[in-house]
Each structure stands twice: as structure tokens, then as C-alpha cells.
Amino acid sequence: MSGQGFHVHGPHDHAVEHAAHGNDGFSNNIAVMTAILATVGAAFGYLGGATQNDAALFKNNAAIDKTQAANSWNYYQAKSAKQNLAELAMTLPGVDPKRYEAEVARYKKEKEDIKKDAEKWEESSKEWNHKSDEAMHQHHQWALATTAEQIAISLAAITLLTRKKWMMGLAYGVAGVGIILGALAWFGAH
């Protein structure tokens, strides 16, 4: 326990610390490997969290733009209703149709601009959704890399306790897979 509150140890930490104080080369190698893997895993975890946050931000931007698009389409519909009323007024008996022709033309022009605006917002929403999907995919890659490093740390602890060299090879193998997964996440490979 530290002076600032709880200090939590994993089940293998005591064995790793004990091994680090001895003169046993095998144990020292495992202790160093565990420290390196913990550092790499922490970096992968941070990057995974950052990409998850990006995905959420991008999804939020997509929702905002989708709302803007819906608002624009609602405005478009309101202009359509006004245009329809002006067109209907033109057909009424005793009404001068030329009086409403300008209104109908104005509403048609306004609707074109509103439609372009709504389509722009919809396209922007799609782009943000695509960015969010890409970031979430990268987050999953970082999560897999982090998990592999955590498994490798656990295998290193088991290696230290059992002193089985084949287990050390397994720990290195899983750590290598984690490094490869991390590299794939870094370069955005699918």
C-alpha cells in the first residue's frame, strides 16, 4: 500500500519483483521481458482508447450533420407546401394567375438551394460515419494487440513460476503476435 491510497499488484508481480532481486539470469530475463511487455501493452491500450474516443467524436459529428440534413429537408418540405398553395391559388376562379407565377418561381429556386444544402449535410454525415467506422476498426485492432501483450505477460509470470523454457517461448510468441497486431493497427491495415 502506498502513502496516497491503494497500490494494486497483479498476482505475478511479487514473483517478478522477487526474481529481479536475485542473481538468476533466467528470472532476470523474464522480469525485463515482463516490464517491456507491460510498457508496450500500456502504449497499445492508450492508442486503443484514443481511437475509440475518435470514433465516438466522429459518430457525434455524423449525428449533428444528419440533424442538419433533416432540418434542411423539413425546410424544403415547407417551401414545397407554399409552392403547392401558390400553384393551387393560380387555378382558382377569379384570380389573376400571373400574380402567383413569381411566387411559384421563387419557391422553386429556393427549394433548389435548400435541396443542395440538405444533400451536402447528408454527404458530410456519411463521411463522418465512415471515419467513425474506420476509427472503431482501428480501436479493435489496438484492443487485440493489447490483449495479446497481456496474455504474454501472464505467460511470462507462469514461466517464472514453473521455470519451463517452452513456456518462455510461448510467451515470446504471443508477445510477437501482439507486436504484429500493434503494427497493423498503427499502419491502419485491415
mmCIF file of C-alpha atoms in Angstrom:
data_model
loop_
_atom_site.group_PDB
_atom_site.id
_atom_site.type_symbol
_atom_site.label_atom_id
_atom_site.label_comp_id
_atom_site.label_asym_id
_atom_site.label_seq_id
_atom_site.Cartn_x
_atom_site.Cartn_y
_atom_site.Cartn_z
ATOM 1 C CA MET A 1 0.000 0.000 0.000
ATOM 2 C CA SER A 2 1.375 3.414 -0.919
ATOM 3 C CA GLY A 3 1.035 6.637 1.060
ATOM 4 C CA GLN A 4 -1.536 8.008 -1.408
ATOM 5 C CA GLY A 5 -4.046 5.150 -1.275
ATOM 6 C CA PHE A 6 -4.226 1.679 -2.699
ATOM 7 C CA HIS A 7 -1.393 0.177 -4.669
ATOM 8 C CA VAL A 8 -2.694 -2.864 -6.506
ATOM 9 C CA HIS A 9 -0.407 -5.669 -7.600
ATOM 10 C CA GLY A 10 -1.163 -8.367 -10.130
ATOM 11 C CA PRO A 11 -0.849 -11.977 -8.954
ATOM 12 C CA HIS A 12 2.551 -12.352 -10.635
ATOM 13 C CA ASP A 13 4.088 -9.028 -9.515
ATOM 14 C CA HIS A 14 5.560 -10.422 -6.305
ATOM 15 C CA ALA A 15 7.272 -13.243 -8.168
ATOM 16 C CA VAL A 16 8.662 -10.829 -10.764
ATOM 17 C CA GLU A 17 9.945 -8.419 -8.080
ATOM 18 C CA HIS A 18 11.478 -11.283 -6.125
ATOM 19 C CA ALA A 19 13.198 -12.593 -9.260
ATOM 20 C CA ALA A 20 14.572 -9.151 -10.076
ATOM 21 C CA HIS A 21 16.428 -9.041 -6.744
ATOM 22 C CA GLY A 22 18.155 -12.373 -7.300
ATOM 23 C CA ASN A 23 21.154 -13.282 -9.445
ATOM 24 C CA ASP A 24 19.209 -15.758 -11.537
ATOM 25 C CA GLY A 25 19.683 -14.878 -15.222
ATOM 26 C CA PHE A 26 16.560 -16.747 -16.318
ATOM 27 C CA SER A 27 14.415 -14.888 -13.796
ATOM 28 C CA ASN A 28 16.041 -11.568 -14.638
ATOM 29 C CA ASN A 29 15.283 -12.068 -18.344
ATOM 30 C CA ILE A 30 11.649 -12.817 -17.562
ATOM 31 C CA ALA A 31 11.441 -9.753 -15.302
ATOM 32 C CA VAL A 32 12.848 -7.493 -18.033
ATOM 33 C CA MET A 33 10.582 -9.068 -20.635
ATOM 34 C CA THR A 34 7.559 -8.518 -18.390
ATOM 35 C CA ALA A 35 8.452 -4.855 -17.877
ATOM 36 C CA ILE A 36 8.894 -4.313 -21.627
ATOM 37 C CA LEU A 37 5.623 -6.087 -22.404
ATOM 38 C CA ALA A 38 3.790 -4.034 -19.791
ATOM 39 C CA THR A 39 5.140 -0.835 -21.356
ATOM 40 C CA VAL A 40 4.191 -1.919 -24.878
ATOM 41 C CA GLY A 41 0.767 -3.050 -23.664
ATOM 42 C CA ALA A 42 0.193 0.280 -21.925
ATOM 43 C CA ALA A 43 1.057 2.156 -25.135
ATOM 44 C CA PHE A 44 -1.288 -0.081 -27.139
ATOM 45 C CA GLY A 45 -4.025 0.466 -24.546
ATOM 46 C CA TYR A 46 -3.607 4.235 -24.755
ATOM 47 C CA LEU A 47 -3.761 4.202 -28.553
ATOM 48 C CA GLY A 48 -6.815 1.956 -28.443
ATOM 49 C CA GLY A 49 -8.575 4.357 -26.093
ATOM 50 C CA ALA A 50 -7.662 7.324 -28.282
ATOM 51 C CA THR A 51 -9.102 5.683 -31.401
ATOM 52 C CA GLN A 52 -12.262 4.745 -29.511
ATOM 53 C CA ASN A 53 -12.663 8.376 -28.452
ATOM 54 C CA ASP A 54 -12.121 9.484 -32.047
ATOM 55 C CA ALA A 55 -14.791 7.050 -33.224
ATOM 56 C CA ALA A 56 -17.278 8.461 -30.709
ATOM 57 C CA LEU A 57 -16.453 12.048 -31.703
ATOM 58 C CA PHE A 58 -16.823 11.244 -35.399
ATOM 59 C CA LYS A 59 -20.155 9.492 -34.750
ATOM 60 C CA ASN A 60 -21.337 12.563 -32.848
ATOM 61 C CA ASN A 61 -20.374 14.799 -35.783
ATOM 62 C CA ALA A 62 -22.280 12.459 -38.116
ATOM 63 C CA ALA A 63 -25.385 12.774 -35.935
ATOM 64 C CA ILE A 64 -25.118 16.576 -35.877
ATOM 65 C CA ASP A 65 -24.811 16.723 -39.662
ATOM 66 C CA LYS A 66 -27.683 14.253 -40.082
ATOM 67 C CA THR A 67 -29.831 16.530 -37.924
ATOM 68 C CA GLN A 68 -28.827 19.493 -40.084
ATOM 69 C CA ALA A 69 -29.826 17.494 -43.169
ATOM 70 C CA ALA A 70 -33.206 16.627 -41.625
ATOM 71 C CA ASN A 71 -33.777 20.273 -40.762
ATOM 72 C CA SER A 72 -32.949 21.270 -44.324
ATOM 73 C CA TRP A 73 -35.325 18.648 -45.725
ATOM 74 C CA ASN A 74 -38.064 19.918 -43.408
ATOM 75 C CA TYR A 75 -37.462 23.440 -44.706
ATOM 76 C CA TYR A 76 -37.586 22.053 -48.254
ATOM 77 C CA GLN A 77 -40.971 20.468 -47.493
ATOM 78 C CA ALA A 78 -42.290 23.749 -46.087
ATOM 79 C CA LYS A 79 -41.270 25.543 -49.286
ATOM 80 C CA SER A 80 -42.934 22.769 -51.310
ATOM 81 C CA ALA A 81 -46.163 23.271 -49.381
ATOM 82 C CA LYS A 82 -46.041 27.028 -50.039
ATOM 83 C CA GLN A 83 -45.313 26.381 -53.714
ATOM 84 C CA ASN A 84 -48.262 23.976 -53.916
ATOM 85 C CA LEU A 85 -50.559 26.553 -52.309
ATOM 86 C CA ALA A 86 -49.404 29.205 -54.784
ATOM 87 C CA GLU A 87 -49.988 26.786 -57.684
ATOM 88 C CA LEU A 88 -53.444 25.967 -56.314
ATOM 89 C CA ALA A 89 -54.252 29.672 -55.959
ATOM 90 C CA MET A 90 -53.407 30.131 -59.639
ATOM 91 C CA THR A 91 -56.231 27.729 -60.589
ATOM 92 C CA LEU A 92 -58.943 29.374 -58.522
ATOM 93 C CA PRO A 93 -61.670 31.188 -60.490
ATOM 94 C CA GLY A 94 -61.458 34.961 -60.480
ATOM 95 C CA VAL A 95 -57.762 35.034 -59.535
ATOM 96 C CA ASP A 96 -55.070 36.546 -61.709
ATOM 97 C CA PRO A 97 -52.597 33.596 -62.233
ATOM 98 C CA LYS A 98 -49.734 35.957 -63.082
ATOM 99 C CA ARG A 99 -49.850 37.241 -59.511
ATOM 100 C CA TYR A 100 -48.738 33.808 -58.253
ATOM 101 C CA GLU A 101 -46.290 32.856 -61.028
ATOM 102 C CA ALA A 102 -43.486 34.845 -59.403
ATOM 103 C CA GLU A 103 -44.130 33.152 -56.070
ATOM 104 C CA VAL A 104 -44.088 29.698 -57.657
ATOM 105 C CA ALA A 105 -40.808 30.513 -59.431
ATOM 106 C CA ARG A 106 -39.287 31.889 -56.205
ATOM 107 C CA TYR A 107 -40.250 28.771 -54.252
ATOM 108 C CA LYS A 108 -38.783 26.512 -56.951
ATOM 109 C CA LYS A 109 -35.480 28.441 -56.825
ATOM 110 C CA GLU A 110 -35.384 28.416 -53.025
ATOM 111 C CA LYS A 111 -36.089 24.669 -52.990
ATOM 112 C CA GLU A 112 -33.122 24.001 -55.309
ATOM 113 C CA ASP A 113 -30.762 25.793 -52.924
ATOM 114 C CA ILE A 114 -32.273 24.066 -49.885
ATOM 115 C CA LYS A 115 -32.002 20.666 -51.595
ATOM 116 C CA LYS A 116 -28.301 21.242 -52.332
ATOM 117 C CA ASP A 117 -27.756 22.219 -48.703
ATOM 118 C CA ALA A 118 -29.589 19.126 -47.400
ATOM 119 C CA GLU A 119 -27.618 16.844 -49.716
ATOM 120 C CA LYS A 120 -24.364 18.490 -48.569
ATOM 121 C CA TRP A 121 -25.248 17.766 -44.922
ATOM 122 C CA GLU A 122 -26.190 14.169 -45.758
ATOM 123 C CA GLU A 123 -22.873 13.630 -47.544
ATOM 124 C CA SER A 124 -20.982 15.128 -44.628
ATOM 125 C CA SER A 125 -22.837 12.804 -42.242
ATOM 126 C CA LYS A 126 -21.852 9.795 -44.369
ATOM 127 C CA GLU A 127 -18.207 10.895 -44.335
ATOM 128 C CA TRP A 128 -18.216 11.259 -40.532
ATOM 129 C CA ASN A 129 -19.851 7.826 -40.187
ATOM 130 C CA HIS A 130 -17.164 6.332 -42.424
ATOM 131 C CA LYS A 131 -14.419 7.957 -40.328
ATOM 132 C CA SER A 132 -16.086 6.624 -37.177
ATOM 133 C CA ASP A 133 -16.231 3.094 -38.598
ATOM 134 C CA GLU A 134 -12.557 3.283 -39.572
ATOM 135 C CA ALA A 135 -11.543 4.544 -36.111
ATOM 136 C CA MET A 136 -13.604 1.828 -34.427
ATOM 137 C CA HIS A 137 -11.950 -0.807 -36.592
ATOM 138 C CA GLN A 138 -8.538 0.528 -35.604
ATOM 139 C CA HIS A 139 -9.650 0.540 -31.953
ATOM 140 C CA HIS A 140 -10.490 -3.166 -32.219
ATOM 141 C CA GLN A 141 -7.035 -3.820 -33.676
ATOM 142 C CA TRP A 142 -5.399 -1.985 -30.758
ATOM 143 C CA ALA A 143 -7.577 -3.938 -28.319
ATOM 144 C CA LEU A 144 -6.431 -7.231 -29.845
ATOM 145 C CA ALA A 145 -2.787 -6.131 -29.664
ATOM 146 C CA THR A 146 -3.218 -5.075 -26.031
ATOM 147 C CA THR A 147 -4.876 -8.375 -25.153
ATOM 148 C CA ALA A 148 -2.044 -10.344 -26.745
ATOM 149 C CA GLU A 149 0.514 -8.381 -24.709
ATOM 150 C CA GLN A 150 -1.480 -9.012 -21.516
ATOM 151 C CA ILE A 151 -1.618 -12.727 -22.270
ATOM 152 C CA ALA A 152 2.140 -12.712 -22.925
ATOM 153 C CA ILE A 153 2.714 -11.050 -19.527
ATOM 154 C CA SER A 154 0.607 -13.743 -17.853
ATOM 155 C CA LEU A 155 2.554 -16.460 -19.690
ATOM 156 C CA ALA A 156 5.810 -14.819 -18.563
ATOM 157 C CA ALA A 157 4.619 -14.981 -14.965
ATOM 158 C CA ILE A 158 3.719 -18.657 -15.388
ATOM 159 C CA THR A 159 7.155 -19.194 -16.943
ATOM 160 C CA LEU A 160 8.785 -17.605 -13.923
ATOM 161 C CA LEU A 161 6.823 -19.789 -11.539
ATOM 162 C CA THR A 162 7.211 -23.051 -13.474
ATOM 163 C CA ARG A 163 10.673 -22.330 -14.936
ATOM 164 C CA LYS A 164 9.653 -24.061 -18.155
ATOM 165 C CA LYS A 165 11.649 -22.785 -21.120
ATOM 166 C CA TRP A 166 8.995 -23.853 -23.619
ATOM 167 C CA MET A 167 6.574 -21.599 -21.748
ATOM 168 C CA MET A 168 9.014 -18.713 -22.229
ATOM 169 C CA GLY A 169 8.994 -19.417 -25.985
ATOM 170 C CA LEU A 170 5.207 -19.355 -25.925
ATOM 171 C CA ALA A 171 5.243 -16.036 -24.065
ATOM 172 C CA TYR A 172 7.649 -14.588 -26.656
ATOM 173 C CA GLY A 173 5.484 -15.937 -29.474
ATOM 174 C CA VAL A 174 2.298 -14.381 -28.118
ATOM 175 C CA ALA A 175 4.174 -11.121 -27.479
ATOM 176 C CA GLY A 176 5.354 -11.192 -31.098
ATOM 177 C CA VAL A 177 1.786 -11.669 -32.302
ATOM 178 C CA GLY A 178 0.795 -8.680 -30.170
ATOM 179 C CA ILE A 179 3.577 -6.574 -31.704
ATOM 180 C CA ILE A 180 2.448 -7.568 -35.212
ATOM 181 C CA LEU A 181 -1.174 -6.713 -34.354
ATOM 182 C CA GLY A 182 0.014 -3.379 -32.970
ATOM 183 C CA ALA A 183 1.965 -2.669 -36.167
ATOM 184 C CA LEU A 184 -1.113 -3.492 -38.243
ATOM 185 C CA ALA A 185 -3.178 -1.130 -36.083
ATOM 186 C CA TRP A 186 -0.520 1.599 -36.395
ATOM 187 C CA PHE A 187 -0.483 1.398 -40.174
ATOM 188 C CA GLY A 188 -4.275 1.066 -40.367
ATOM 189 C CA ALA A 189 -4.197 -2.315 -42.109
ATOM 190 C CA HIS A 190 -7.494 -4.130 -42.491
#
